[in-house]
Amino acid sequence: MIRSPAGPVSIGGVELRNHLVLAAGILGTTGASLARILNSGAGGVVTKSIGPGPLDGHPGPCLVVLDDGVLNAMGLPNPSRDFVQELAPLSGEPVVVSIFGGDPDEFAEVASWFAGSAAGFELNLSCPHAEGFGSALGTDPALVEECTRAVKALGRPTWVKVTPNVTDITEIGAAAERGGADAIVAINTVKAMRISVPMGRPVLGNRFGGLSGKAIFPIAIRCVYELYEASEVPVIGCGGISTAEDVVEMMMAGASAVEIGSAVLEDIGIFAKISRDLYSPDGREPDEIVGCAHG
Ligand code: RRO
Protein backbone atom coordinates (compact mmCIF):
# COMPACT_ATOMS: atom_id res chain seq x y z
CA MET A 1 0.00 0.00 0.00
CA ILE A 2 1.37 3.41 -1.00
CA ARG A 3 1.36 5.87 1.89
CA SER A 4 1.95 9.58 2.08
CA PRO A 5 3.07 12.08 4.74
CA ALA A 6 0.22 13.76 6.63
CA GLY A 7 0.03 17.47 7.06
CA PRO A 8 -1.76 20.63 6.06
CA VAL A 9 -2.27 21.31 2.37
CA SER A 10 -3.48 24.33 0.46
CA ILE A 11 -5.91 23.26 -2.28
CA GLY A 12 -7.66 25.75 -4.52
CA GLY A 13 -6.96 28.56 -2.06
CA VAL A 14 -8.33 26.71 0.99
CA GLU A 15 -6.01 25.71 3.82
CA LEU A 16 -6.94 22.12 4.66
CA ARG A 17 -5.62 20.10 7.62
CA ASN A 18 -5.11 17.12 5.31
CA HIS A 19 -6.29 15.81 1.91
CA LEU A 20 -9.54 14.26 3.15
CA VAL A 21 -12.62 16.49 3.00
CA LEU A 22 -16.26 15.86 3.93
CA ALA A 23 -18.36 16.01 0.74
CA ALA A 24 -21.40 18.27 0.52
CA GLY A 25 -24.72 16.82 1.60
CA ILE A 26 -23.64 14.47 4.39
CA LEU A 27 -23.93 15.73 7.99
CA GLY A 28 -23.50 19.25 6.65
CA THR A 29 -26.58 21.05 7.93
CA THR A 30 -25.50 21.92 11.47
CA GLY A 31 -22.40 23.54 12.89
CA ALA A 32 -22.25 20.74 15.47
CA SER A 33 -22.13 17.92 12.91
CA LEU A 34 -19.52 19.76 10.83
CA ALA A 35 -17.41 20.30 13.97
CA ARG A 36 -17.77 16.62 14.84
CA ILE A 37 -16.44 15.58 11.43
CA LEU A 38 -13.54 18.04 11.70
CA ASN A 39 -12.72 16.68 15.15
CA SER A 40 -12.85 13.14 13.78
CA GLY A 41 -9.89 13.82 11.48
CA ALA A 42 -11.25 15.42 8.30
CA GLY A 43 -8.96 17.96 6.68
CA GLY A 44 -11.91 20.18 5.85
CA VAL A 45 -15.67 20.03 5.46
CA VAL A 46 -18.17 21.13 2.83
CA THR A 47 -21.63 22.13 4.02
CA LYS A 48 -24.98 20.99 2.66
CA SER A 49 -25.81 23.20 -0.33
CA ILE A 50 -27.37 26.51 0.67
CA GLY A 51 -29.66 28.39 -1.71
CA PRO A 52 -31.45 31.72 -2.10
CA GLY A 53 -34.55 30.60 -0.18
CA PRO A 54 -35.41 27.89 2.37
CA LEU A 55 -36.54 24.60 0.85
CA ASP A 56 -38.15 21.54 2.47
CA GLY A 57 -36.94 19.22 -0.29
CA HIS A 58 -38.65 16.63 -2.46
CA PRO A 59 -41.47 14.40 -1.19
CA GLY A 60 -40.26 11.09 0.24
CA PRO A 61 -38.93 8.53 -0.05
CA CYS A 62 -35.82 10.70 -0.52
CA LEU A 63 -33.04 8.19 0.05
CA VAL A 64 -32.60 4.49 -0.53
CA VAL A 65 -29.53 2.44 0.34
CA LEU A 66 -28.62 -0.02 -2.42
CA ASP A 67 -26.14 -2.93 -2.43
CA ASP A 68 -23.29 -0.84 -3.75
CA GLY A 69 -24.41 2.74 -3.36
CA VAL A 70 -26.97 5.27 -2.24
CA LEU A 71 -29.75 6.74 -4.36
CA ASN A 72 -31.09 10.11 -3.21
CA ALA A 73 -33.43 12.83 -4.27
CA MET A 74 -33.33 15.04 -1.20
CA GLY A 75 -34.33 18.08 -3.26
CA LEU A 76 -31.89 20.66 -1.89
CA PRO A 77 -33.46 21.00 1.58
CA ASN A 78 -31.75 23.93 3.30
CA PRO A 79 -32.39 26.80 5.73
CA SER A 80 -30.98 29.43 3.36
CA ARG A 81 -29.67 32.60 5.07
CA ASP A 82 -30.34 31.30 8.61
CA PHE A 83 -27.39 28.98 8.07
CA VAL A 84 -25.06 31.95 8.60
CA GLN A 85 -25.66 31.74 12.39
CA GLU A 86 -25.09 27.99 12.34
CA LEU A 87 -21.60 28.50 10.96
CA ALA A 88 -20.58 31.35 13.26
CA PRO A 89 -18.87 29.10 15.85
CA LEU A 90 -16.74 27.57 13.06
CA SER A 91 -15.19 30.82 11.92
CA GLY A 92 -11.53 30.29 10.98
CA GLU A 93 -12.01 26.53 10.46
CA PRO A 94 -11.65 24.85 7.03
CA VAL A 95 -15.36 25.07 6.23
CA VAL A 96 -16.28 25.38 2.55
CA VAL A 97 -19.84 26.56 1.96
CA SER A 98 -21.66 24.78 -0.85
CA ILE A 99 -24.05 27.14 -2.59
CA PHE A 100 -26.63 26.96 -5.33
CA GLY A 101 -28.80 29.40 -7.20
CA GLY A 102 -30.91 29.69 -10.30
CA ASP A 103 -28.68 32.24 -12.03
CA PRO A 104 -25.35 34.02 -11.51
CA ASP A 105 -26.91 36.80 -9.40
CA GLU A 106 -28.47 34.31 -6.98
CA PHE A 107 -25.14 32.49 -6.65
CA ALA A 108 -23.42 35.78 -5.87
CA GLU A 109 -26.09 36.80 -3.37
CA VAL A 110 -25.95 33.53 -1.43
CA ALA A 111 -22.15 33.59 -1.42
CA SER A 112 -22.11 37.18 -0.13
CA TRP A 113 -23.89 36.08 3.09
CA PHE A 114 -20.91 33.85 3.91
CA ALA A 115 -18.08 35.96 2.49
CA GLY A 116 -16.85 36.82 6.00
CA SER A 117 -17.04 33.34 7.46
CA ALA A 118 -16.40 30.70 4.77
CA ALA A 119 -12.92 29.37 4.02
CA GLY A 120 -14.19 29.13 0.45
CA PHE A 121 -17.17 28.30 -1.71
CA GLU A 122 -18.15 25.21 -3.63
CA LEU A 123 -20.63 25.98 -6.41
CA ASN A 124 -23.23 23.28 -6.80
CA LEU A 125 -23.71 23.26 -10.57
CA SER A 126 -24.34 19.55 -10.56
CA CYS A 127 -27.30 18.28 -8.52
CA PRO A 128 -28.97 15.95 -11.07
CA HIS A 129 -32.60 16.26 -9.92
CA ALA A 130 -33.40 19.90 -9.10
CA GLU A 131 -35.47 21.83 -11.59
CA GLY A 132 -33.85 25.17 -12.34
CA PHE A 133 -30.78 24.48 -10.17
CA GLY A 134 -27.69 22.29 -10.17
CA SER A 135 -27.08 20.46 -13.43
CA ALA A 136 -29.90 22.44 -15.09
CA LEU A 137 -27.25 25.21 -15.16
CA GLY A 138 -24.16 23.05 -14.90
CA THR A 139 -24.58 21.37 -18.27
CA ASP A 140 -24.38 24.76 -20.03
CA PRO A 141 -20.76 25.94 -20.27
CA ALA A 142 -21.75 29.61 -20.63
CA LEU A 143 -23.80 29.52 -17.40
CA VAL A 144 -21.05 27.64 -15.56
CA GLU A 145 -18.59 30.36 -16.56
CA GLU A 146 -20.94 33.19 -15.52
CA CYS A 147 -21.92 31.67 -12.17
CA THR A 148 -18.28 31.00 -11.36
CA ARG A 149 -17.27 34.55 -12.30
CA ALA A 150 -20.09 36.02 -10.19
CA VAL A 151 -18.94 34.20 -7.05
CA LYS A 152 -15.23 34.59 -7.71
CA ALA A 153 -15.78 38.37 -7.79
CA LEU A 154 -16.21 38.21 -3.99
CA GLY A 155 -12.50 37.42 -3.79
CA ARG A 156 -12.82 34.14 -1.90
CA PRO A 157 -11.54 30.68 -2.96
CA THR A 158 -14.08 29.24 -5.40
CA TRP A 159 -14.44 25.55 -6.15
CA VAL A 160 -16.88 24.32 -8.78
CA LYS A 161 -18.51 20.90 -8.39
CA VAL A 162 -19.32 19.44 -11.78
CA THR A 163 -21.79 16.87 -13.03
CA PRO A 164 -20.81 13.59 -14.71
CA ASN A 165 -24.13 13.67 -16.58
CA VAL A 166 -22.64 15.30 -19.69
CA THR A 167 -20.98 14.04 -22.84
CA ASP A 168 -17.70 15.92 -22.29
CA ILE A 169 -16.89 16.88 -18.70
CA THR A 170 -13.76 18.75 -19.79
CA GLU A 171 -15.93 21.37 -21.53
CA ILE A 172 -17.60 22.10 -18.20
CA GLY A 173 -14.28 22.16 -16.37
CA ALA A 174 -12.86 24.57 -18.94
CA ALA A 175 -15.88 26.86 -18.51
CA ALA A 176 -15.38 26.90 -14.73
CA GLU A 177 -11.72 27.72 -15.24
CA ARG A 178 -12.54 30.60 -17.58
CA GLY A 179 -14.85 31.94 -14.88
CA GLY A 180 -11.96 31.91 -12.40
CA ALA A 181 -12.46 28.63 -10.52
CA ASP A 182 -9.65 27.81 -8.09
CA ALA A 183 -10.44 24.09 -8.17
CA ILE A 184 -12.81 21.67 -9.87
CA VAL A 185 -14.61 19.09 -7.75
CA ALA A 186 -15.56 15.94 -9.65
CA ILE A 187 -18.12 14.46 -9.38
CA ASN A 188 -21.64 15.01 -8.04
CA THR A 189 -24.07 12.08 -8.17
CA VAL A 190 -24.95 10.19 -11.34
CA LYS A 191 -28.58 10.57 -12.46
CA ALA A 192 -30.34 7.29 -11.73
CA MET A 193 -33.55 5.59 -10.66
CA ARG A 194 -34.98 2.32 -9.32
CA ILE A 195 -38.46 0.88 -9.64
CA SER A 196 -40.13 -0.96 -6.76
CA VAL A 197 -41.25 -4.23 -8.36
CA PRO A 198 -43.96 -5.00 -5.75
CA MET A 199 -45.38 -1.48 -6.11
CA GLY A 200 -44.78 -1.09 -9.83
CA ARG A 201 -43.67 2.49 -9.11
CA PRO A 202 -40.42 4.44 -8.89
CA VAL A 203 -38.83 4.02 -5.46
CA LEU A 204 -38.04 7.72 -4.99
CA GLY A 205 -40.79 10.27 -4.43
CA ASN A 206 -39.12 12.41 -7.08
CA ARG A 207 -38.82 9.37 -9.43
CA PHE A 208 -35.27 10.35 -10.49
CA GLY A 209 -32.33 10.85 -8.17
CA GLY A 210 -28.56 10.79 -7.88
CA LEU A 211 -26.44 7.68 -7.31
CA SER A 212 -23.40 7.90 -5.02
CA GLY A 213 -21.16 5.40 -3.25
CA LYS A 214 -18.92 2.58 -4.45
CA ALA A 215 -20.96 2.00 -7.63
CA ILE A 216 -19.83 5.34 -9.09
CA PHE A 217 -16.14 5.16 -8.14
CA PRO A 218 -14.99 4.09 -11.65
CA ILE A 219 -17.00 6.94 -13.19
CA ALA A 220 -15.43 9.44 -10.78
CA ILE A 221 -11.94 8.11 -11.56
CA ARG A 222 -12.57 8.52 -15.31
CA CYS A 223 -13.87 12.08 -14.85
CA VAL A 224 -10.94 13.11 -12.65
CA TYR A 225 -8.51 11.58 -15.13
CA GLU A 226 -10.05 13.52 -18.04
CA LEU A 227 -10.22 16.79 -16.09
CA TYR A 228 -6.62 16.47 -14.88
CA GLU A 229 -5.41 16.31 -18.49
CA ALA A 230 -7.53 19.30 -19.52
CA SER A 231 -7.23 21.65 -16.52
CA GLU A 232 -4.69 24.04 -15.06
CA VAL A 233 -6.37 24.20 -11.65
CA PRO A 234 -6.39 21.39 -9.07
CA VAL A 235 -9.01 18.66 -9.36
CA ILE A 236 -10.66 17.39 -6.18
CA GLY A 237 -11.91 13.82 -6.53
CA CYS A 238 -15.31 12.81 -5.17
CA GLY A 239 -17.46 9.73 -5.71
CA GLY A 240 -17.41 6.37 -3.99
CA ILE A 241 -14.21 6.72 -1.96
CA SER A 242 -14.20 4.52 1.13
CA THR A 243 -10.61 3.32 1.67
CA ALA A 244 -7.06 4.70 1.73
CA GLU A 245 -6.37 2.74 -1.46
CA ASP A 246 -9.32 4.50 -3.14
CA VAL A 247 -7.73 7.82 -2.12
CA VAL A 248 -4.40 6.82 -3.66
CA GLU A 249 -6.12 5.66 -6.87
CA MET A 250 -7.98 8.96 -7.06
CA MET A 251 -4.70 10.85 -6.56
CA MET A 252 -3.05 8.78 -9.29
CA ALA A 253 -5.92 9.77 -11.62
CA GLY A 254 -5.10 13.41 -10.84
CA ALA A 255 -6.87 14.44 -7.64
CA SER A 256 -4.99 16.85 -5.36
CA ALA A 257 -7.47 16.14 -2.56
CA VAL A 258 -10.60 14.03 -2.16
CA GLU A 259 -14.09 14.41 -0.79
CA ILE A 260 -15.82 11.57 1.04
CA GLY A 261 -19.59 11.39 1.40
CA SER A 262 -21.56 8.15 1.25
CA ALA A 263 -18.89 6.22 3.18
CA VAL A 264 -19.53 8.49 6.18
CA LEU A 265 -23.08 7.10 6.37
CA GLU A 266 -21.62 3.66 7.04
CA ASP A 267 -18.77 4.73 9.30
CA ILE A 268 -18.67 8.05 11.12
CA GLY A 269 -15.01 7.28 11.95
CA ILE A 270 -14.01 6.96 8.28
CA PHE A 271 -11.67 9.98 8.32
CA ALA A 272 -9.63 8.64 11.24
CA LYS A 273 -9.58 5.18 9.67
CA ILE A 274 -8.40 6.36 6.25
CA SER A 275 -5.85 8.70 7.88
CA ARG A 276 -4.38 5.78 9.84
CA ASP A 277 -4.05 3.70 6.68
CA LEU A 278 -2.90 6.51 4.36
CA TYR A 279 -0.56 8.73 6.30
CA SER A 280 2.99 7.86 7.24
CA PRO A 281 5.95 10.24 7.81
CA ASP A 282 8.18 8.22 5.46
CA GLY A 283 5.52 7.87 2.73
CA ARG A 284 5.68 9.20 -0.82
CA GLU A 285 5.16 12.94 -1.31
CA PRO A 286 1.66 13.66 -2.70
CA ASP A 287 3.24 15.48 -5.67
CA GLU A 288 4.79 12.19 -6.78
CA ILE A 289 1.42 10.43 -6.61
CA VAL A 290 -0.98 13.03 -8.05
CA GLY A 291 -1.47 12.33 -11.76
CA CYS A 292 1.18 9.60 -11.91
CA ALA A 293 -1.19 7.38 -13.93
CA HIS A 294 -0.88 9.75 -16.89
CA GLY A 295 1.57 8.81 -19.59
O1 RRO B 1 -30.21 17.75 -2.13
C1 RRO B 1 -30.09 16.90 -3.03
O2 RRO B 1 -31.05 16.21 -3.42
C2 RRO B 1 -28.82 16.67 -3.71
C3 RRO B 1 -27.91 17.66 -4.03
BR1 RRO B 1 -28.14 19.43 -3.50
C4 RRO B 1 -26.77 17.34 -4.80
O3 RRO B 1 -25.93 18.18 -5.15
N1 RRO B 1 -26.61 16.06 -5.20
C5 RRO B 1 -27.50 15.09 -4.86
O4 RRO B 1 -27.30 13.93 -5.24
N2 RRO B 1 -28.57 15.41 -4.09
CSV table of C-alpha atoms and ligand atoms in Angstrom, one decimal:
chain,number,residue,atom,x,y,z
A,1,MET,CA,0.0,0.0,0.0
A,2,ILE,CA,1.4,3.4,-1.0
A,3,ARG,CA,1.4,5.9,1.9
A,4,SER,CA,2.0,9.6,2.1
A,5,PRO,CA,3.1,12.1,4.7
A,6,ALA,CA,0.2,13.8,6.6
A,7,GLY,CA,0.0,17.5,7.1
A,8,PRO,CA,-1.8,20.6,6.1
A,9,VAL,CA,-2.3,21.3,2.4
A,10,SER,CA,-3.5,24.3,0.5
A,11,ILE,CA,-5.9,23.3,-2.3
A,12,GLY,CA,-7.7,25.7,-4.5
A,13,GLY,CA,-7.0,28.6,-2.1
A,14,VAL,CA,-8.3,26.7,1.0
A,15,GLU,CA,-6.0,25.7,3.8
A,16,LEU,CA,-6.9,22.1,4.7
A,17,ARG,CA,-5.6,20.1,7.6
A,18,ASN,CA,-5.1,17.1,5.3
A,19,HIS,CA,-6.3,15.8,1.9
A,20,LEU,CA,-9.5,14.3,3.2
A,21,VAL,CA,-12.6,16.5,3.0
A,22,LEU,CA,-16.3,15.9,3.9
A,23,ALA,CA,-18.4,16.0,0.7
A,24,ALA,CA,-21.4,18.3,0.5
A,25,GLY,CA,-24.7,16.8,1.6
A,26,ILE,CA,-23.6,14.5,4.4
A,27,LEU,CA,-23.9,15.7,8.0
A,28,GLY,CA,-23.5,19.2,6.7
A,29,THR,CA,-26.6,21.0,7.9
A,30,THR,CA,-25.5,21.9,11.5
A,31,GLY,CA,-22.4,23.5,12.9
A,32,ALA,CA,-22.2,20.7,15.5
A,33,SER,CA,-22.1,17.9,12.9
A,34,LEU,CA,-19.5,19.8,10.8
A,35,ALA,CA,-17.4,20.3,14.0
A,36,ARG,CA,-17.8,16.6,14.8
A,37,ILE,CA,-16.4,15.6,11.4
A,38,LEU,CA,-13.5,18.0,11.7
A,39,ASN,CA,-12.7,16.7,15.2
A,40,SER,CA,-12.8,13.1,13.8
A,41,GLY,CA,-9.9,13.8,11.5
A,42,ALA,CA,-11.3,15.4,8.3
A,43,GLY,CA,-9.0,18.0,6.7
A,44,GLY,CA,-11.9,20.2,5.9
A,45,VAL,CA,-15.7,20.0,5.5
A,46,VAL,CA,-18.2,21.1,2.8
A,47,THR,CA,-21.6,22.1,4.0
A,48,LYS,CA,-25.0,21.0,2.7
A,49,SER,CA,-25.8,23.2,-0.3
A,50,ILE,CA,-27.4,26.5,0.7
A,51,GLY,CA,-29.7,28.4,-1.7
A,52,PRO,CA,-31.5,31.7,-2.1
A,53,GLY,CA,-34.6,30.6,-0.2
A,54,PRO,CA,-35.4,27.9,2.4
A,55,LEU,CA,-36.5,24.6,0.9
A,56,ASP,CA,-38.2,21.5,2.5
A,57,GLY,CA,-36.9,19.2,-0.3
A,58,HIS,CA,-38.6,16.6,-2.5
A,59,PRO,CA,-41.5,14.4,-1.2
A,60,GLY,CA,-40.3,11.1,0.2
A,61,PRO,CA,-38.9,8.5,-0.1
A,62,CYS,CA,-35.8,10.7,-0.5
A,63,LEU,CA,-33.0,8.2,0.0
A,64,VAL,CA,-32.6,4.5,-0.5
A,65,VAL,CA,-29.5,2.4,0.3
A,66,LEU,CA,-28.6,0.0,-2.4
A,67,ASP,CA,-26.1,-2.9,-2.4
A,68,ASP,CA,-23.3,-0.8,-3.8
A,69,GLY,CA,-24.4,2.7,-3.4
A,70,VAL,CA,-27.0,5.3,-2.2
A,71,LEU,CA,-29.7,6.7,-4.4
A,72,ASN,CA,-31.1,10.1,-3.2
A,73,ALA,CA,-33.4,12.8,-4.3
A,74,MET,CA,-33.3,15.0,-1.2
A,75,GLY,CA,-34.3,18.1,-3.3
A,76,LEU,CA,-31.9,20.7,-1.9
A,77,PRO,CA,-33.5,21.0,1.6
A,78,ASN,CA,-31.8,23.9,3.3
A,79,PRO,CA,-32.4,26.8,5.7
A,80,SER,CA,-31.0,29.4,3.4
A,81,ARG,CA,-29.7,32.6,5.1
A,82,ASP,CA,-30.3,31.3,8.6
A,83,PHE,CA,-27.4,29.0,8.1
A,84,VAL,CA,-25.1,31.9,8.6
A,85,GLN,CA,-25.7,31.7,12.4
A,86,GLU,CA,-25.1,28.0,12.3
A,87,LEU,CA,-21.6,28.5,11.0
A,88,ALA,CA,-20.6,31.4,13.3
A,89,PRO,CA,-18.9,29.1,15.9
A,90,LEU,CA,-16.7,27.6,13.1
A,91,SER,CA,-15.2,30.8,11.9
A,92,GLY,CA,-11.5,30.3,11.0
A,93,GLU,CA,-12.0,26.5,10.5
A,94,PRO,CA,-11.6,24.9,7.0
A,95,VAL,CA,-15.4,25.1,6.2
A,96,VAL,CA,-16.3,25.4,2.6
A,97,VAL,CA,-19.8,26.6,2.0
A,98,SER,CA,-21.7,24.8,-0.9
A,99,ILE,CA,-24.0,27.1,-2.6
A,100,PHE,CA,-26.6,27.0,-5.3
A,101,GLY,CA,-28.8,29.4,-7.2
A,102,GLY,CA,-30.9,29.7,-10.3
A,103,ASP,CA,-28.7,32.2,-12.0
A,104,PRO,CA,-25.4,34.0,-11.5
A,105,ASP,CA,-26.9,36.8,-9.4
A,106,GLU,CA,-28.5,34.3,-7.0
A,107,PHE,CA,-25.1,32.5,-6.7
A,108,ALA,CA,-23.4,35.8,-5.9
A,109,GLU,CA,-26.1,36.8,-3.4
A,110,VAL,CA,-25.9,33.5,-1.4
A,111,ALA,CA,-22.2,33.6,-1.4
A,112,SER,CA,-22.1,37.2,-0.1
A,113,TRP,CA,-23.9,36.1,3.1
A,114,PHE,CA,-20.9,33.8,3.9
A,115,ALA,CA,-18.1,36.0,2.5
A,116,GLY,CA,-16.9,36.8,6.0
A,117,SER,CA,-17.0,33.3,7.5
A,118,ALA,CA,-16.4,30.7,4.8
A,119,ALA,CA,-12.9,29.4,4.0
A,120,GLY,CA,-14.2,29.1,0.4
A,121,PHE,CA,-17.2,28.3,-1.7
A,122,GLU,CA,-18.1,25.2,-3.6
A,123,LEU,CA,-20.6,26.0,-6.4
A,124,ASN,CA,-23.2,23.3,-6.8
A,125,LEU,CA,-23.7,23.3,-10.6
A,126,SER,CA,-24.3,19.6,-10.6
A,127,CYS,CA,-27.3,18.3,-8.5
A,128,PRO,CA,-29.0,15.9,-11.1
A,129,HIS,CA,-32.6,16.3,-9.9
A,130,ALA,CA,-33.4,19.9,-9.1
A,131,GLU,CA,-35.5,21.8,-11.6
A,132,GLY,CA,-33.8,25.2,-12.3
A,133,PHE,CA,-30.8,24.5,-10.2
A,134,GLY,CA,-27.7,22.3,-10.2
A,135,SER,CA,-27.1,20.5,-13.4
A,136,ALA,CA,-29.9,22.4,-15.1
A,137,LEU,CA,-27.3,25.2,-15.2
A,138,GLY,CA,-24.2,23.1,-14.9
A,139,THR,CA,-24.6,21.4,-18.3
A,140,ASP,CA,-24.4,24.8,-20.0
A,141,PRO,CA,-20.8,25.9,-20.3
A,142,ALA,CA,-21.8,29.6,-20.6
A,143,LEU,CA,-23.8,29.5,-17.4
A,144,VAL,CA,-21.1,27.6,-15.6
A,145,GLU,CA,-18.6,30.4,-16.6
A,146,GLU,CA,-20.9,33.2,-15.5
A,147,CYS,CA,-21.9,31.7,-12.2
A,148,THR,CA,-18.3,31.0,-11.4
A,149,ARG,CA,-17.3,34.5,-12.3
A,150,ALA,CA,-20.1,36.0,-10.2
A,151,VAL,CA,-18.9,34.2,-7.1
A,152,LYS,CA,-15.2,34.6,-7.7
A,153,ALA,CA,-15.8,38.4,-7.8
A,154,LEU,CA,-16.2,38.2,-4.0
A,155,GLY,CA,-12.5,37.4,-3.8
A,156,ARG,CA,-12.8,34.1,-1.9
A,157,PRO,CA,-11.5,30.7,-3.0
A,158,THR,CA,-14.1,29.2,-5.4
A,159,TRP,CA,-14.4,25.5,-6.1
A,160,VAL,CA,-16.9,24.3,-8.8
A,161,LYS,CA,-18.5,20.9,-8.4
A,162,VAL,CA,-19.3,19.4,-11.8
A,163,THR,CA,-21.8,16.9,-13.0
A,164,PRO,CA,-20.8,13.6,-14.7
A,165,ASN,CA,-24.1,13.7,-16.6
A,166,VAL,CA,-22.6,15.3,-19.7
A,167,THR,CA,-21.0,14.0,-22.8
A,168,ASP,CA,-17.7,15.9,-22.3
A,169,ILE,CA,-16.9,16.9,-18.7
A,170,THR,CA,-13.8,18.8,-19.8
A,171,GLU,CA,-15.9,21.4,-21.5
A,172,ILE,CA,-17.6,22.1,-18.2
A,173,GLY,CA,-14.3,22.2,-16.4
A,174,ALA,CA,-12.9,24.6,-18.9
A,175,ALA,CA,-15.9,26.9,-18.5
A,176,ALA,CA,-15.4,26.9,-14.7
A,177,GLU,CA,-11.7,27.7,-15.2
A,178,ARG,CA,-12.5,30.6,-17.6
A,179,GLY,CA,-14.9,31.9,-14.9
A,180,GLY,CA,-12.0,31.9,-12.4
A,181,ALA,CA,-12.5,28.6,-10.5
A,182,ASP,CA,-9.7,27.8,-8.1
A,183,ALA,CA,-10.4,24.1,-8.2
A,184,ILE,CA,-12.8,21.7,-9.9
A,185,VAL,CA,-14.6,19.1,-7.7
A,186,ALA,CA,-15.6,15.9,-9.7
A,187,ILE,CA,-18.1,14.5,-9.4
A,188,ASN,CA,-21.6,15.0,-8.0
A,189,THR,CA,-24.1,12.1,-8.2
A,190,VAL,CA,-25.0,10.2,-11.3
A,191,LYS,CA,-28.6,10.6,-12.5
A,192,ALA,CA,-30.3,7.3,-11.7
A,193,MET,CA,-33.5,5.6,-10.7
A,194,ARG,CA,-35.0,2.3,-9.3
A,195,ILE,CA,-38.5,0.9,-9.6
A,196,SER,CA,-40.1,-1.0,-6.8
A,197,VAL,CA,-41.2,-4.2,-8.4
A,198,PRO,CA,-44.0,-5.0,-5.8
A,199,MET,CA,-45.4,-1.5,-6.1
A,200,GLY,CA,-44.8,-1.1,-9.8
A,201,ARG,CA,-43.7,2.5,-9.1
A,202,PRO,CA,-40.4,4.4,-8.9
A,203,VAL,CA,-38.8,4.0,-5.5
A,204,LEU,CA,-38.0,7.7,-5.0
A,205,GLY,CA,-40.8,10.3,-4.4
A,206,ASN,CA,-39.1,12.4,-7.1
A,207,ARG,CA,-38.8,9.4,-9.4
A,208,PHE,CA,-35.3,10.4,-10.5
A,209,GLY,CA,-32.3,10.8,-8.2
A,210,GLY,CA,-28.6,10.8,-7.9
A,211,LEU,CA,-26.4,7.7,-7.3
A,212,SER,CA,-23.4,7.9,-5.0
A,213,GLY,CA,-21.2,5.4,-3.3
A,214,LYS,CA,-18.9,2.6,-4.5
A,215,ALA,CA,-21.0,2.0,-7.6
A,216,ILE,CA,-19.8,5.3,-9.1
A,217,PHE,CA,-16.1,5.2,-8.1
A,218,PRO,CA,-15.0,4.1,-11.7
A,219,ILE,CA,-17.0,6.9,-13.2
A,220,ALA,CA,-15.4,9.4,-10.8
A,221,ILE,CA,-11.9,8.1,-11.6
A,222,ARG,CA,-12.6,8.5,-15.3
A,223,CYS,CA,-13.9,12.1,-14.8
A,224,VAL,CA,-10.9,13.1,-12.6
A,225,TYR,CA,-8.5,11.6,-15.1
A,226,GLU,CA,-10.0,13.5,-18.0
A,227,LEU,CA,-10.2,16.8,-16.1
A,228,TYR,CA,-6.6,16.5,-14.9
A,229,GLU,CA,-5.4,16.3,-18.5
A,230,ALA,CA,-7.5,19.3,-19.5
A,231,SER,CA,-7.2,21.7,-16.5
A,232,GLU,CA,-4.7,24.0,-15.1
A,233,VAL,CA,-6.4,24.2,-11.7
A,234,PRO,CA,-6.4,21.4,-9.1
A,235,VAL,CA,-9.0,18.7,-9.4
A,236,ILE,CA,-10.7,17.4,-6.2
A,237,GLY,CA,-11.9,13.8,-6.5
A,238,CYS,CA,-15.3,12.8,-5.2
A,239,GLY,CA,-17.5,9.7,-5.7
A,240,GLY,CA,-17.4,6.4,-4.0
A,241,ILE,CA,-14.2,6.7,-2.0
A,242,SER,CA,-14.2,4.5,1.1
A,243,THR,CA,-10.6,3.3,1.7
A,244,ALA,CA,-7.1,4.7,1.7
A,245,GLU,CA,-6.4,2.7,-1.5
A,246,ASP,CA,-9.3,4.5,-3.1
A,247,VAL,CA,-7.7,7.8,-2.1
A,248,VAL,CA,-4.4,6.8,-3.7
A,249,GLU,CA,-6.1,5.7,-6.9
A,250,MET,CA,-8.0,9.0,-7.1
A,251,MET,CA,-4.7,10.9,-6.6
A,252,MET,CA,-3.1,8.8,-9.3
A,253,ALA,CA,-5.9,9.8,-11.6
A,254,GLY,CA,-5.1,13.4,-10.8
A,255,ALA,CA,-6.9,14.4,-7.6
A,256,SER,CA,-5.0,16.8,-5.4
A,257,ALA,CA,-7.5,16.1,-2.6
A,258,VAL,CA,-10.6,14.0,-2.2
A,259,GLU,CA,-14.1,14.4,-0.8
A,260,ILE,CA,-15.8,11.6,1.0
A,261,GLY,CA,-19.6,11.4,1.4
A,262,SER,CA,-21.6,8.2,1.3
A,263,ALA,CA,-18.9,6.2,3.2
A,264,VAL,CA,-19.5,8.5,6.2
A,265,LEU,CA,-23.1,7.1,6.4
A,266,GLU,CA,-21.6,3.7,7.0
A,267,ASP,CA,-18.8,4.7,9.3
A,268,ILE,CA,-18.7,8.1,11.1
A,269,GLY,CA,-15.0,7.3,12.0
A,270,ILE,CA,-14.0,7.0,8.3
A,271,PHE,CA,-11.7,10.0,8.3
A,272,ALA,CA,-9.6,8.6,11.2
A,273,LYS,CA,-9.6,5.2,9.7
A,274,ILE,CA,-8.4,6.4,6.2
A,275,SER,CA,-5.8,8.7,7.9
A,276,ARG,CA,-4.4,5.8,9.8
A,277,ASP,CA,-4.0,3.7,6.7
A,278,LEU,CA,-2.9,6.5,4.4
A,279,TYR,CA,-0.6,8.7,6.3
A,280,SER,CA,3.0,7.9,7.2
A,281,PRO,CA,5.9,10.2,7.8
A,282,ASP,CA,8.2,8.2,5.5
A,283,GLY,CA,5.5,7.9,2.7
A,284,ARG,CA,5.7,9.2,-0.8
A,285,GLU,CA,5.2,12.9,-1.3
A,286,PRO,CA,1.7,13.7,-2.7
A,287,ASP,CA,3.2,15.5,-5.7
A,288,GLU,CA,4.8,12.2,-6.8
A,289,ILE,CA,1.4,10.4,-6.6
A,290,VAL,CA,-1.0,13.0,-8.1
A,291,GLY,CA,-1.5,12.3,-11.8
A,292,CYS,CA,1.2,9.6,-11.9
A,293,ALA,CA,-1.2,7.4,-13.9
A,294,HIS,CA,-0.9,9.7,-16.9
A,295,GLY,CA,1.6,8.8,-19.6
B,1,RRO,O1,-30.2,17.7,-2.1
B,1,RRO,C1,-30.1,16.9,-3.0
B,1,RRO,O2,-31.1,16.2,-3.4
B,1,RRO,C2,-28.8,16.7,-3.7
B,1,RRO,C3,-27.9,17.7,-4.0
B,1,RRO,BR1,-28.1,19.4,-3.5
B,1,RRO,C4,-26.8,17.3,-4.8
B,1,RRO,O3,-25.9,18.2,-5.2
B,1,RRO,N1,-26.6,16.1,-5.2
B,1,RRO,C5,-27.5,15.1,-4.9
B,1,RRO,O4,-27.3,13.9,-5.2
B,1,RRO,N2,-28.6,15.4,-4.1
